[in-house]
Short mmCIF file of C-alpha atoms in Angstrom, two decimals:
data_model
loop_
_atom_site.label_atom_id
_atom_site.label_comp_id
_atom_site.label_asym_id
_atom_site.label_seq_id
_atom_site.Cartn_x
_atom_site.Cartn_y
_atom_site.Cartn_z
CA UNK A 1 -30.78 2.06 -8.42
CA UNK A 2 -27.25 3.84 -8.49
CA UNK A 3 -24.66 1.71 -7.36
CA UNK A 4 -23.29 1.97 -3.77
CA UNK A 5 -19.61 2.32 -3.72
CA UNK A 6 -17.99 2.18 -0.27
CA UNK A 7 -14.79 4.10 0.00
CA UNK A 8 -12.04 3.64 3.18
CA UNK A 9 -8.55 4.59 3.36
CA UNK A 10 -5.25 4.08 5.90
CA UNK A 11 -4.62 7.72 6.11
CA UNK A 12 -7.39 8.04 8.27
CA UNK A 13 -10.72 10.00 7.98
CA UNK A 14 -9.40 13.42 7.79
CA UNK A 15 -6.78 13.27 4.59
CA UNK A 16 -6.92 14.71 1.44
CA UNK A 17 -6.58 11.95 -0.25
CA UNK A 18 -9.80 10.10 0.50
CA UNK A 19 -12.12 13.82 -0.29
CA UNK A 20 -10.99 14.11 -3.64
CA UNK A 21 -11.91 10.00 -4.23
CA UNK A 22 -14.82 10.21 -3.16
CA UNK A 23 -15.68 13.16 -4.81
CA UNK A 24 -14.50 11.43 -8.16
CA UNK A 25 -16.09 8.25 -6.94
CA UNK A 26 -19.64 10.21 -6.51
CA UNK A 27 -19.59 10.35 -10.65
CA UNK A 28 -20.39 6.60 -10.66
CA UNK A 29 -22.70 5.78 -8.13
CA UNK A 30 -23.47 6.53 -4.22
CA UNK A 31 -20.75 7.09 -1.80
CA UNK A 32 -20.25 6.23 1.70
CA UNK A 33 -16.66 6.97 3.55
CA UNK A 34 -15.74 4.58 6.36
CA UNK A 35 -12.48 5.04 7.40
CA UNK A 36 -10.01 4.82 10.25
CA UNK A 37 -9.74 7.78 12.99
CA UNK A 38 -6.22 7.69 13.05
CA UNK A 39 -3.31 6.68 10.44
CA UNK A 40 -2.80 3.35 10.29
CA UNK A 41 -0.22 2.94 7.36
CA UNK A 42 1.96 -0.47 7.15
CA UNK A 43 -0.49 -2.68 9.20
CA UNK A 44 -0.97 -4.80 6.42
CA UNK A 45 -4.24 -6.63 6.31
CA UNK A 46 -4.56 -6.55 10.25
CA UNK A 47 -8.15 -6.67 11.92
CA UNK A 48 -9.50 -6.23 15.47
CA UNK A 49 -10.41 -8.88 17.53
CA UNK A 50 -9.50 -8.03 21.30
CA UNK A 51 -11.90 -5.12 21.37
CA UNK A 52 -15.23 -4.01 20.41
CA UNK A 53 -14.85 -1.43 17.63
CA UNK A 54 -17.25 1.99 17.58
CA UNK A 55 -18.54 3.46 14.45
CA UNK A 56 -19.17 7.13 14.48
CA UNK A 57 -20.76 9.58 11.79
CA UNK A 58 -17.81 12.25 11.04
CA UNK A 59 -18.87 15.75 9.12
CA UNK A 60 -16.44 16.29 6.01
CA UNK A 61 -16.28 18.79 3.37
CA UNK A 62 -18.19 17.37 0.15
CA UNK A 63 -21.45 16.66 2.11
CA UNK A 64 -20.28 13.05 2.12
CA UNK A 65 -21.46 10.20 3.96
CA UNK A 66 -18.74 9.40 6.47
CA UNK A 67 -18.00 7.72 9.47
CA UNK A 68 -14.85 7.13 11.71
CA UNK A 69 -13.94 3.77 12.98
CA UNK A 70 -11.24 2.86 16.01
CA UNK A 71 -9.83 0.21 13.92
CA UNK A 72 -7.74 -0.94 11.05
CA UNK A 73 -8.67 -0.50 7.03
CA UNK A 74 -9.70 -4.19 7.00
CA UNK A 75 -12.21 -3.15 9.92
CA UNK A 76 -13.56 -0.44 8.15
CA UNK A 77 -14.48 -2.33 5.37
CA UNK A 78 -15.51 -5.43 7.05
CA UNK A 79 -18.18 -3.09 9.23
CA UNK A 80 -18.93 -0.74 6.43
CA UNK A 81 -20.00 -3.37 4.47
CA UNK A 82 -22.01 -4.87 7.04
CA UNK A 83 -24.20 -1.88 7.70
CA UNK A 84 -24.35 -0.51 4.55
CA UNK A 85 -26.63 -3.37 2.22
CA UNK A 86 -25.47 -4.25 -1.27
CA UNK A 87 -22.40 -2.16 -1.79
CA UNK A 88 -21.11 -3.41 -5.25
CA UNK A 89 -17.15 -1.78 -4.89
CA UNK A 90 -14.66 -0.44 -2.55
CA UNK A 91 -12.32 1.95 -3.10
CA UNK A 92 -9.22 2.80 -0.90
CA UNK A 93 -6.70 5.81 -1.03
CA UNK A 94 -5.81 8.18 -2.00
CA UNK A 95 -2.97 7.09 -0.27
CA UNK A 96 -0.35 9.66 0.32
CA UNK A 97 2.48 7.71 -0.89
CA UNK A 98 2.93 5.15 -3.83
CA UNK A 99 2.32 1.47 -3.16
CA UNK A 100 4.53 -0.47 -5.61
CA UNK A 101 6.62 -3.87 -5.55
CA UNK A 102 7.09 -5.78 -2.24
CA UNK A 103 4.98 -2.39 -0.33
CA UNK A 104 1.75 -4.29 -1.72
CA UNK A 105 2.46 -7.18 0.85
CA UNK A 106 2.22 -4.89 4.30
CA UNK A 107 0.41 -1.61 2.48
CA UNK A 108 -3.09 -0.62 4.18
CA UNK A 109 -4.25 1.01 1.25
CA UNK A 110 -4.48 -2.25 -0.40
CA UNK A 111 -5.25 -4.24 2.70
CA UNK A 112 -8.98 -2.64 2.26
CA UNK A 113 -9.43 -3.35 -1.15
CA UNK A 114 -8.17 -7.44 -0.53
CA UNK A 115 -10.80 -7.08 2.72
CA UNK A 116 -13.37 -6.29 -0.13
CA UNK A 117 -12.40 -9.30 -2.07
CA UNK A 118 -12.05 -11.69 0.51
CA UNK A 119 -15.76 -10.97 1.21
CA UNK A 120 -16.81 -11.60 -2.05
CA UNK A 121 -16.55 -7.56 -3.58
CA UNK A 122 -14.70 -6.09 -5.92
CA UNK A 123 -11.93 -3.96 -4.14
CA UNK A 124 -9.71 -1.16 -5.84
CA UNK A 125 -6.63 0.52 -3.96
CA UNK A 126 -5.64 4.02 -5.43
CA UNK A 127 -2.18 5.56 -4.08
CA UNK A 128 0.15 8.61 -5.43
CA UNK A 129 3.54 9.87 -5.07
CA UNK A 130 3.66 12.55 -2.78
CA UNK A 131 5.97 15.99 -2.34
CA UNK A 132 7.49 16.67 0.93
CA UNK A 133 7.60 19.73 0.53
CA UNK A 134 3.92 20.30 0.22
CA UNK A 135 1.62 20.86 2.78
CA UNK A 136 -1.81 20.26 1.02
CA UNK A 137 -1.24 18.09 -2.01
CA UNK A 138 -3.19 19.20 -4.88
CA UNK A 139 -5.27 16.17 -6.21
CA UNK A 140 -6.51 18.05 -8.67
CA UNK A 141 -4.99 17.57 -11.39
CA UNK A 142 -5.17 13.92 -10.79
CA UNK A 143 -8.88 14.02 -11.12
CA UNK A 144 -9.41 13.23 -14.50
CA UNK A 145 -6.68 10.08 -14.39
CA UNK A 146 -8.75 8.93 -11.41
CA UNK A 147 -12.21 9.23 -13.38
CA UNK A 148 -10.79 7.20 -16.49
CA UNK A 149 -9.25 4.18 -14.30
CA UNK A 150 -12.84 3.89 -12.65
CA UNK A 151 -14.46 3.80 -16.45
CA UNK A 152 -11.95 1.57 -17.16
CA UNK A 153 -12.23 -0.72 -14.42
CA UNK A 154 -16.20 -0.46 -13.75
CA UNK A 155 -16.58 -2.32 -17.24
CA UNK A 156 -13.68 -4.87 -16.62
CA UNK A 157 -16.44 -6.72 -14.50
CA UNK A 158 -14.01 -9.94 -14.32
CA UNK A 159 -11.27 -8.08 -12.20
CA UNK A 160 -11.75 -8.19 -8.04
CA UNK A 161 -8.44 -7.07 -6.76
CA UNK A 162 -7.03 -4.13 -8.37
CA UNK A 163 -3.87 -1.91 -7.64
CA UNK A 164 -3.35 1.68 -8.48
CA UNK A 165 -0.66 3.50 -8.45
CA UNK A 166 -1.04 7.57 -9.65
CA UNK A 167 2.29 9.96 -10.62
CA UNK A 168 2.53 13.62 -9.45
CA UNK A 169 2.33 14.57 -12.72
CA UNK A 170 0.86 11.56 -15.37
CA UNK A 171 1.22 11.44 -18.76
CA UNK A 172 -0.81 7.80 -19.46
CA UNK A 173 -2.42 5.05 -18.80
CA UNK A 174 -0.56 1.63 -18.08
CA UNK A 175 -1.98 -1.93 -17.23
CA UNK A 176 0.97 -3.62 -15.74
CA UNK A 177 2.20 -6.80 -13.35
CA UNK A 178 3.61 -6.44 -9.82
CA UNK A 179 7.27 -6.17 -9.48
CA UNK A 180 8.53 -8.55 -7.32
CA UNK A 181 12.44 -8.95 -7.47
CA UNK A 182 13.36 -5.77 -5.20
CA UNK A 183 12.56 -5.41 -1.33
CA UNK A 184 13.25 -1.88 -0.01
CA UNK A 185 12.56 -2.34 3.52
CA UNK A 186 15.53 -2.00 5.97
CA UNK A 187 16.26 -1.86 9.65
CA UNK A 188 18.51 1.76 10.79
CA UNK A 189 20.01 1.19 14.25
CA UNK A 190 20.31 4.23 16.69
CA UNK A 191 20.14 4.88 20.41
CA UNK A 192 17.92 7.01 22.22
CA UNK A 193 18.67 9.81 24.63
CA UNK A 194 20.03 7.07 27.24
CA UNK A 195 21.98 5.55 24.87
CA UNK A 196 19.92 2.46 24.71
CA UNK A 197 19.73 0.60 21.16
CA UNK A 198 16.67 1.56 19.43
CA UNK A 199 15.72 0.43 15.59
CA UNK A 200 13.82 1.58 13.29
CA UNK A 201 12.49 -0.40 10.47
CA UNK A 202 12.05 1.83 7.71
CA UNK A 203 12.38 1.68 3.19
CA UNK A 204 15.49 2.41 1.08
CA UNK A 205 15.56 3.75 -2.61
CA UNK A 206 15.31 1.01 -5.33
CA UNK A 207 17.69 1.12 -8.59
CA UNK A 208 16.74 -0.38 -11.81
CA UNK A 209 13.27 -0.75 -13.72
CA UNK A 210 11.92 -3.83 -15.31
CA UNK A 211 9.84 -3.22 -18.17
CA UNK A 212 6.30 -3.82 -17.72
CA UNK A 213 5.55 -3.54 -13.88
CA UNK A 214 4.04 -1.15 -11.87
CA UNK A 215 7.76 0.45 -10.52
CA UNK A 216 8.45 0.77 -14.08
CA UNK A 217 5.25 2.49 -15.51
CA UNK A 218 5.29 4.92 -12.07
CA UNK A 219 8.69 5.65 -13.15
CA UNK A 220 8.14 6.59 -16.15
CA UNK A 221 5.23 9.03 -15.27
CA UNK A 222 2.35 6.95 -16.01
CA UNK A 223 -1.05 5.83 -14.50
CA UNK A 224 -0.08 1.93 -13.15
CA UNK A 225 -2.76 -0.81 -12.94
CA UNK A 226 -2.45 -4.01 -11.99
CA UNK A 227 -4.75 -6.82 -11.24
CA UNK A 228 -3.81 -9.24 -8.37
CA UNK A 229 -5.39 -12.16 -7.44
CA UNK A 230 -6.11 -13.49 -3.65
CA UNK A 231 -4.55 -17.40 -4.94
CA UNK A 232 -1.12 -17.00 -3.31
CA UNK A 233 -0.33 -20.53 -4.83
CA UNK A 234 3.15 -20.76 -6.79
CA UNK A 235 1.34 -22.93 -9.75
CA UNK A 236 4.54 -23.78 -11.02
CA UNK A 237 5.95 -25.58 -7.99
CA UNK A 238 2.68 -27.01 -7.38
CA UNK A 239 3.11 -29.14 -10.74
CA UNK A 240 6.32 -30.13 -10.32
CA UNK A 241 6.04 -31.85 -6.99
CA UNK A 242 2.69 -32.78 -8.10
CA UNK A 243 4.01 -34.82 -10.52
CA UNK A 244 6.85 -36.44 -8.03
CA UNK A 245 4.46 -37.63 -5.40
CA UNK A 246 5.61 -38.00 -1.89
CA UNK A 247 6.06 -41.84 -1.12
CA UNK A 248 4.13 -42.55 1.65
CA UNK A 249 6.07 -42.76 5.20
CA UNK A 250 7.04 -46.17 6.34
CA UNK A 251 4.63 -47.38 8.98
CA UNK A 252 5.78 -50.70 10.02
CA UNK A 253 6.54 -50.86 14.04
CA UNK A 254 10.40 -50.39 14.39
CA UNK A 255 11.48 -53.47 17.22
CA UNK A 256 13.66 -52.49 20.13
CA UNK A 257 17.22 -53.56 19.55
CA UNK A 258 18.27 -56.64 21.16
CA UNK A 259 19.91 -56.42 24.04
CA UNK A 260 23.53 -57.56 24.82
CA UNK A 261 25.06 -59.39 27.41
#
C-alpha cells in the first residue's frame, strides 16, 4: 500500500503553490489536498471552535483529490486527517512567501505541519520567496529541489516537525537551525479617509546573517531545512532553577497586631 500523504496550505485552495506540491508530492505516495477556501496567512496555529466547519470536494487541475474547508490550516489538517484513515505525512505550502526567523511563530504554512505533529504525524512546511512583479510564479524550476528534500526527509524517519524554506533561484541544499535574534514585525500608523488613526501591523527588512540558520542559507540562495521540535521548554533555565529550589512559602498563621490604647 502507497503511502497517503495529506497536503494543506494557508494560501488557500486555489494557489499555485499547493498544485505544483502536490504534483511533486504524487511521486511518493497518494495525495489528498485539504485546504482553506480563502487565504488565511499570519493566523498562526488558530482553529475553529465557535462554528461548525463544511468540507467540500473542489475540482483542480492535476486530477487531484481536493477539498475546500471554511476554516484555518490547523482545521484542515485536523479534519483531513480525520476522514482520510492512516495518512503517514502532511505537507503544507507552497507558500507564496518565505517563512524564516521569528515568521515561524505566527506563519500558517507551518501552523499545518505543527497541527500534524501535535496529532502524532509527521508534518513538513514548504515556503519560497516570491517576485512581485510576477503574476503566475513559475514553480517549475523548483521542482526538482522539492523532490530531493522529500527523499531526503522521507528516510530521516526520526524528524516530525520540519521547516522549508525554497529560493527563487537555488543553488543547494542546506540543513540549518532557526534564527531567532531578529523580529521584523512592526506597527505603521496612518489615518483613514476621516482622518481617524488606523494601524497596520505589518514586517520590516532584516540586516545581517548569522551563519548557519535558515535567514542565512535563504540568503545565500540555498534550499533551508530545519527541524523544530514541539518542546518549547528553555532546558537551560530549567536546570538552573532546578538546581536552586524554591523554599517552600511560610505557612504559619500571621496574628493580628495588638491593639493600642
Amino acid at each position: 500500500m502507497r503511502s497517503r500523504i495529506l497536503i494543506c496550505n494557508d494560501d488557500g485552495i486555489y494557489s499555485p503553490g499547493i498544485a505544483c506540491l502536490a504534483k511533486v508530492a504524487s511521486r511518493f505516495g497518494d495525495v489528498r489536498i485539504v485546504a482553506p477556501d480563502v487565504e488565511q496567512s499570519s493566523m498562526g496555529h488558530a482553529i475553529t471552535s465557535s462554528r461548525p466547519l463544511r468540507y467540500r470536494r473542489t475540482p483542480l487541475p492535476g486530477k487531484f483529490e481536493a477539498y475546500r474547508v471554511n476554516g484555518t490550516p490547523a482545521d484542515c489538517v485536523a479534519l483531513g486527517t480525520y476522514l482520510w484513515d492512516k495518512v503517514s505525512l502532511v505537507l503544507s505550502g507552497i507558500n507564496l512567501g518565505p517563512n524564516l526567523c521569528s515568521a515561524c511563530w505566527h506563519s500558517d504554512t507551518l501552523a499545518a505541519a505543527k497541527q500534524a505533529a501535535l496529532l502524532g504525524l509527521r508534518g513538513i512546511a514548504f515556503s519560497t520567496a516570491v517576485s512581485i512583479t510576477e503574476k503566475t510564479p513559475d514553480f517549475s524550476q523548483l521542482e526538482p529541489y522539492l523532490a530531493k528534500v522529500l527523499e531526503l526527509l522521507v528516510k530521516e524517519k526520526g524528524m516530525s516537525l520540519v521547516n522549508v524554506n525554497v529560493p527563487e533561484k537555488p543553488k543547494g541544499i542546506r540543513w540549518t537551525r532557526q534564527a531567532v535574534k531578529q523580529y521584523d514585525g512592526k506597527v505603521v500608523p496612518g489615518k483613514d479617509p476621516m482622518k481617524r488613526p488606523i494601524y497596520w501591523f505589518t514586517i520590516k527588512p532584516l540586516e545581517g546573517e548569522e551563519e548557519g540558520t535558515d535567514r542565512w542559507a535563504f540568503g545565500k540562495h540555498f534550499v533551508s531545512i530545519t527541524p523544530l521540535r514541539l518542546d518549547l521548554t528553555d532546558e537551560k533555565d530549567l536546570a538552573r532553577v532546578v538546581a536552586s529550589p524554591v523554599p517552600p512559602p511560610n505557612t504559619r498563621r500571621k496574628l493580628p497586631p495588638k491593639l493600642t490604647k
